[in-house]
PDB file of C-alpha atoms in Angstrom:
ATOM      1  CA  UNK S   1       7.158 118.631 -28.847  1.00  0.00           C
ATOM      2  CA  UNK S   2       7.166 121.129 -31.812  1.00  0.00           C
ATOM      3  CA  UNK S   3       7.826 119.982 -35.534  1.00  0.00           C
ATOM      4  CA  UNK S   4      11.365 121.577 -36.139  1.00  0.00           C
ATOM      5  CA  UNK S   5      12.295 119.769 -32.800  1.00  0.00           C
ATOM      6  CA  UNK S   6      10.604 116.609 -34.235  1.00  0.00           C
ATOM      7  CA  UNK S   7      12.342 116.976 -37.542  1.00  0.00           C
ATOM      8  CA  UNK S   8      15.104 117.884 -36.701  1.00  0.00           C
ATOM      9  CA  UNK S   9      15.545 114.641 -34.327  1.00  0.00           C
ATOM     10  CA  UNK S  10      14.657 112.665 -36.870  1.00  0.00           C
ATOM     11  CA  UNK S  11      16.732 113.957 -38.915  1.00  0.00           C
ATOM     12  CA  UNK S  12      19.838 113.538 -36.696  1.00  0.00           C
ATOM     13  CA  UNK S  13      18.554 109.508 -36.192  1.00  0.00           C
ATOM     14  CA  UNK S  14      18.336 108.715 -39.814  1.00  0.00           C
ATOM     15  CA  UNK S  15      22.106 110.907 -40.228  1.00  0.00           C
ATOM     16  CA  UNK S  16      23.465 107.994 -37.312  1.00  0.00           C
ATOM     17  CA  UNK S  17      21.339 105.504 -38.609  1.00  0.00           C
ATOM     18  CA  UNK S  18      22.504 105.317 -42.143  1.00  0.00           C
ATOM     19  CA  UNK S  19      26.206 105.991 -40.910  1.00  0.00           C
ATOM     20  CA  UNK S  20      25.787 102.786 -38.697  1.00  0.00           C
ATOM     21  CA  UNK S  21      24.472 100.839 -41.822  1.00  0.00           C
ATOM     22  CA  UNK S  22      28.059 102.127 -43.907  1.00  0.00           C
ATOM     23  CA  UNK S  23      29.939 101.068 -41.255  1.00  0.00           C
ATOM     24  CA  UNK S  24      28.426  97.783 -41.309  1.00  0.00           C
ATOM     25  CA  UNK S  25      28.666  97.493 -44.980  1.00  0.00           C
ATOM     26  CA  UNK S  26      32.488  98.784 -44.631  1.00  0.00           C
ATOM     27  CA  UNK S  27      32.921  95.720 -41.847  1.00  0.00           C
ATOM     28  CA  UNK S  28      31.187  93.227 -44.152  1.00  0.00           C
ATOM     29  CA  UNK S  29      33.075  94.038 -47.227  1.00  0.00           C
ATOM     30  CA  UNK S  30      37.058  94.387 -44.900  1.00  0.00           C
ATOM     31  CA  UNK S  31      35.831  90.443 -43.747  1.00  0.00           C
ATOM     32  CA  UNK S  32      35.642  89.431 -47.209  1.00  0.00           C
ATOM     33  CA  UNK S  33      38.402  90.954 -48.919  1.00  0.00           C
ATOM     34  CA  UNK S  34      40.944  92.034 -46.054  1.00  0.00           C
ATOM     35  CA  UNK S  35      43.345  89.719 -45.197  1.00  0.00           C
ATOM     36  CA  UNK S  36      44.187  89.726 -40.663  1.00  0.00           C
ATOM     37  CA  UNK S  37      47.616  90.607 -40.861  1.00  0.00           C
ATOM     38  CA  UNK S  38      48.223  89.467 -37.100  1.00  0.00           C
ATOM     39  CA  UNK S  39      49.027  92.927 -35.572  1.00  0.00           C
ATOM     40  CA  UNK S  40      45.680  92.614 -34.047  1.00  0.00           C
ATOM     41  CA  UNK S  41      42.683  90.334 -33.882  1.00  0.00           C
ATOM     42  CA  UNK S  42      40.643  92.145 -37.206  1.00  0.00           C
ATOM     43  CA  UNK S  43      38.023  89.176 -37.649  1.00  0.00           C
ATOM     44  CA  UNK S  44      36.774  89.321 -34.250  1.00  0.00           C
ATOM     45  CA  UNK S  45      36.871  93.206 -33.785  1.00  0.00           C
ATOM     46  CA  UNK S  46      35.028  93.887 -37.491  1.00  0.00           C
ATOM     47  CA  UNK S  47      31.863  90.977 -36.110  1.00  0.00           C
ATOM     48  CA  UNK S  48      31.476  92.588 -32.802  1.00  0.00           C
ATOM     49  CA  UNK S  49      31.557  96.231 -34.500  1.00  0.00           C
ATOM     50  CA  UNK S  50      28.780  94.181 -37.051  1.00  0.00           C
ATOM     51  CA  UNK S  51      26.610  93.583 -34.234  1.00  0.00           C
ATOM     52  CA  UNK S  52      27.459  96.738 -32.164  1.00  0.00           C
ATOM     53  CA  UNK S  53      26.317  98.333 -34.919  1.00  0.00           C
ATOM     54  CA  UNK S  54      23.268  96.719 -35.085  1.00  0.00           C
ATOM     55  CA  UNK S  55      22.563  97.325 -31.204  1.00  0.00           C
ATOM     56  CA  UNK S  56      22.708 100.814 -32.387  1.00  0.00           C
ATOM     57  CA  UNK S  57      20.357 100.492 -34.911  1.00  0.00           C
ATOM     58  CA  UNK S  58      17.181  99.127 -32.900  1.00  0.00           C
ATOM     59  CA  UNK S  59      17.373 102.127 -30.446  1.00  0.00           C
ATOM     60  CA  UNK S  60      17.466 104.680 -33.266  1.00  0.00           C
ATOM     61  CA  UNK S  61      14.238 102.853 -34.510  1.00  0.00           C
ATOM     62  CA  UNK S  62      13.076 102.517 -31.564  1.00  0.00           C
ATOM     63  CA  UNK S  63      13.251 106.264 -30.577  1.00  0.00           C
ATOM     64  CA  UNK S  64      12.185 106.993 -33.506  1.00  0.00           C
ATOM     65  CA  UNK S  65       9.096 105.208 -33.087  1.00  0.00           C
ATOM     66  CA  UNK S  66       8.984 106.766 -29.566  1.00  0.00           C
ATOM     67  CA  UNK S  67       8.897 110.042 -31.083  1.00  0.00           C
ATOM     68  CA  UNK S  68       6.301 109.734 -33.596  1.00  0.00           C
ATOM     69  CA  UNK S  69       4.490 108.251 -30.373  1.00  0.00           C
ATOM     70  CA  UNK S  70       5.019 111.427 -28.646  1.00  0.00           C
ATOM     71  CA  UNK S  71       4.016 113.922 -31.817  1.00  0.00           C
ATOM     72  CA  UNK S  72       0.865 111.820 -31.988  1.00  0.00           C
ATOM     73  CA  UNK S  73       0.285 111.977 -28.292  1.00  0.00           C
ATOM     74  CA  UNK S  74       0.321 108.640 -27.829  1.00  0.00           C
ATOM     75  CA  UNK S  75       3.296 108.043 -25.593  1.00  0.00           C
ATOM     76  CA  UNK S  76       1.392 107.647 -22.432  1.00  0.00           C
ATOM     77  CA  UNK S  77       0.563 104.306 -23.180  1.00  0.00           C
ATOM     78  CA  UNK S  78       1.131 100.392 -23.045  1.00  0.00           C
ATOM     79  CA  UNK S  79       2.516 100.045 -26.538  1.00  0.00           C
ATOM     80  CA  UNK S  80       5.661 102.539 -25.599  1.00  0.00           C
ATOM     81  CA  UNK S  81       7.002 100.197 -23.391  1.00  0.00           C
ATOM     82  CA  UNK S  82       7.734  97.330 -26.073  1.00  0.00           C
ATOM     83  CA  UNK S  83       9.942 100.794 -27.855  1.00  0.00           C
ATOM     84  CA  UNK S  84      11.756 101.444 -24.470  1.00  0.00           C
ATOM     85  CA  UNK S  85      12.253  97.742 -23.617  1.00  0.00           C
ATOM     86  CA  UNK S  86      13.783  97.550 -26.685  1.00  0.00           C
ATOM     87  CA  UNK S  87      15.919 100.867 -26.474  1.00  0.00           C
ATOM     88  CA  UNK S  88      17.347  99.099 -22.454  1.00  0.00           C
ATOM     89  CA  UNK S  89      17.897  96.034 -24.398  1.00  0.00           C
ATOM     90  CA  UNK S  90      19.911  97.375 -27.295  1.00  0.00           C
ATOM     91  CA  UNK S  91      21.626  99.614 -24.269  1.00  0.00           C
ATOM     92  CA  UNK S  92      22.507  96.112 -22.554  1.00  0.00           C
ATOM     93  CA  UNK S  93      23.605  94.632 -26.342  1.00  0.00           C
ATOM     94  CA  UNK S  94      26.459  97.521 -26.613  1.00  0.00           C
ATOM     95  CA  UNK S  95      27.380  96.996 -23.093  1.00  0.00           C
ATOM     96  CA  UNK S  96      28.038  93.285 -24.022  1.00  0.00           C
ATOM     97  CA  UNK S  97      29.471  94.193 -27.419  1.00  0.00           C
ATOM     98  CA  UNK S  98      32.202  96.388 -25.424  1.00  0.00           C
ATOM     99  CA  UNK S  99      32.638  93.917 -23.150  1.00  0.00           C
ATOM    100  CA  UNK S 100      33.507  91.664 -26.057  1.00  0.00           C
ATOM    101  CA  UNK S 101      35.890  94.529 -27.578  1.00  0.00           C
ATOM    102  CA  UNK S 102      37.661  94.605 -23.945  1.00  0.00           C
ATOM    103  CA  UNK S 103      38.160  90.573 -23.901  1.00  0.00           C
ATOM    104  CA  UNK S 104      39.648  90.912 -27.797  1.00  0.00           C
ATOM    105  CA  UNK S 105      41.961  93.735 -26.559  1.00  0.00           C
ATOM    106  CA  UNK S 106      43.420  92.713 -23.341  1.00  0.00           C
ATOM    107  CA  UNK S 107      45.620  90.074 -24.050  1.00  0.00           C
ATOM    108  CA  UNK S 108      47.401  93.005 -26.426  1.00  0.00           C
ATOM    109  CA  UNK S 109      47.281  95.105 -23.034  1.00  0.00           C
ATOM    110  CA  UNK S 110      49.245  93.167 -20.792  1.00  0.00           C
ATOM    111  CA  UNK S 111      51.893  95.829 -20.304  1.00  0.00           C
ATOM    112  CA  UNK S 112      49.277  98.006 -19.733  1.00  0.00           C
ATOM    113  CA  UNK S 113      46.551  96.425 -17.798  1.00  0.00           C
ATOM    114  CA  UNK S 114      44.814 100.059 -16.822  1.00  0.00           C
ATOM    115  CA  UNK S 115      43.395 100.432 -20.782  1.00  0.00           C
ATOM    116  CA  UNK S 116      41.344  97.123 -19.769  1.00  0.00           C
ATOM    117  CA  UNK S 117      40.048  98.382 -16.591  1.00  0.00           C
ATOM    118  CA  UNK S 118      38.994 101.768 -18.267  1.00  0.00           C
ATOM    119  CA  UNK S 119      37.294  99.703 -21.048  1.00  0.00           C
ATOM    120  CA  UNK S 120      35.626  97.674 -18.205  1.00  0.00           C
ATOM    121  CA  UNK S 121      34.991 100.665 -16.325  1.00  0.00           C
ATOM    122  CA  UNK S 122      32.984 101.899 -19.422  1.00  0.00           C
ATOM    123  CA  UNK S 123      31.105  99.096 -20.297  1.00  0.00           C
ATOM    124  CA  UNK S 124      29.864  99.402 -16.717  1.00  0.00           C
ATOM    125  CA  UNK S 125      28.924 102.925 -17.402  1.00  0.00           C
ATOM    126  CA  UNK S 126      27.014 101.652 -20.592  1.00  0.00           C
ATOM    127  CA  UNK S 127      24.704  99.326 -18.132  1.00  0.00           C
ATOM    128  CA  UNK S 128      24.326 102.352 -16.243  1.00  0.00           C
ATOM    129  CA  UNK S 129      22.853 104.117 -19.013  1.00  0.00           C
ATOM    130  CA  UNK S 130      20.116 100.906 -19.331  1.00  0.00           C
ATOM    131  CA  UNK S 131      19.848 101.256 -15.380  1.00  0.00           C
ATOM    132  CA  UNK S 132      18.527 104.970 -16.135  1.00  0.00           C
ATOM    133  CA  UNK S 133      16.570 104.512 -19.375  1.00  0.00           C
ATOM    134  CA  UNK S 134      14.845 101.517 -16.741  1.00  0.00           C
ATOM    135  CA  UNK S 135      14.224 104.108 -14.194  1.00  0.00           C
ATOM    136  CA  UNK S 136      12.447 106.384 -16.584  1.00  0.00           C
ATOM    137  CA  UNK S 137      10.132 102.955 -18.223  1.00  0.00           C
ATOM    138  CA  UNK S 138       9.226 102.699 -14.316  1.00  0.00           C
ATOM    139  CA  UNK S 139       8.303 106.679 -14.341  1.00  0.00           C
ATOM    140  CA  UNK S 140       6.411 105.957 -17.835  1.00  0.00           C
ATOM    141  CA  UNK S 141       4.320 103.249 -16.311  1.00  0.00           C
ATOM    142  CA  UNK S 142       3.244 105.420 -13.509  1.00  0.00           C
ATOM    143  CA  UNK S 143       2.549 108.440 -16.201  1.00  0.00           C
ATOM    144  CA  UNK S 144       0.718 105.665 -18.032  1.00  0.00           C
ATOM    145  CA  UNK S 145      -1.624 104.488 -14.810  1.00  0.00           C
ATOM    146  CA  UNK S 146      -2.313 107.853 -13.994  1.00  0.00           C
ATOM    147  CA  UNK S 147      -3.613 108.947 -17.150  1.00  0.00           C
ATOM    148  CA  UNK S 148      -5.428 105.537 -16.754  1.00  0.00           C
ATOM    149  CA  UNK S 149      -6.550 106.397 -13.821  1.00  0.00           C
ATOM    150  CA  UNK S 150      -7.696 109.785 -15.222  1.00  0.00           C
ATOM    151  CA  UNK S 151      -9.558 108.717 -17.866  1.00  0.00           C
ATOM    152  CA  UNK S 152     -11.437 106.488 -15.726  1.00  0.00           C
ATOM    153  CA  UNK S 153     -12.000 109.259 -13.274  1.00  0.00           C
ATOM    154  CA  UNK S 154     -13.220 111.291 -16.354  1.00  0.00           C
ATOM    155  CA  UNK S 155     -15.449 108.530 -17.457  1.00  0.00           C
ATOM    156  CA  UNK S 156     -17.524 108.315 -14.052  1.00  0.00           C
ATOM    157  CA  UNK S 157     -17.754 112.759 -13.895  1.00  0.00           C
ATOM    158  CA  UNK S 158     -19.219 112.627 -17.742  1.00  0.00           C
ATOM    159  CA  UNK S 159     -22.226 109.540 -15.786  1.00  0.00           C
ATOM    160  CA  UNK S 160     -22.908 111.894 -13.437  1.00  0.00           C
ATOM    161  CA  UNK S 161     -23.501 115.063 -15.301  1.00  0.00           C
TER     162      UNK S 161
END
């Protein structure tokens, strides 16, 4: 992975990562001084979009730490999969975050029950996006026991010459 593509990335994260924390601070600050009108549920949907943003923010640190993993060449081992554990689990967080924002909104939907099933429908598209990022942990602990493997192999050649 080249620098620019490594700055740049990290660049990008800390862009999303300090728009997530001005969100949160925006959320924070409309609980304490914004009265709920009764239109729509405000409390409710300003907490879960507290702690959606928050699911967002451990998997920006978390591939962040990822990358400076990879830059250093270190990627290939056991201490990336507490990073990607925690990018699935943050992935499973938002799922149940919109999943929250979908109960919150459907009694408002009843005269239109398809907007809930799309929002359901997405929510189960966000748990297929941790079903993937699980899939690739699996192909990062065989990358991680063959390089293992390698060393070991590598180890045993260097005794016998």
């Amino acid at each position: 992975m080249g620098k620019l593509t490594v700055h740049a990335l990290r660049a990008v994260l800390m862009v999303v990562l300090a728009g997530t924390v001005l969100i949160q601070v925006s959320m924070v600050w409309a609980l304490a001084t914004d009265p709920e009108d009764g239109s729509l549920p405000l409390i409710p949907l300003r907490v879960i979009t507290i702690v959606g943003m928050l699911s967002v923010q451990v998997a920006l640190v978390c591939v962040m730490r990822l990358v400076t993993m990879v830059r250093r060449g270190t990627v290939f081992s056991h201490a990336a999969f507490r990073y990607v554990d925690g990018v699935i689990g943050a992935i499973v967080a938002a799922a149940l975050v919109w999943f929250a924002v979908t109960i919150v909104n459907a009694p408002g939907q009843r005269d239109d029950p398809g907007v809930t099933l799309i929002m359901g429908g997405v929510g189960v598209g966000i748990l297929g996006v941790a079903l993937i990022v699980l899939v690739l942990r699996m192909l990062l602990a065989q990358a991680v026991a063959r390089d293992v493997e390698a060393a070991q192999m590598q180890a045993e050649l260097d005794e016998v010459i």
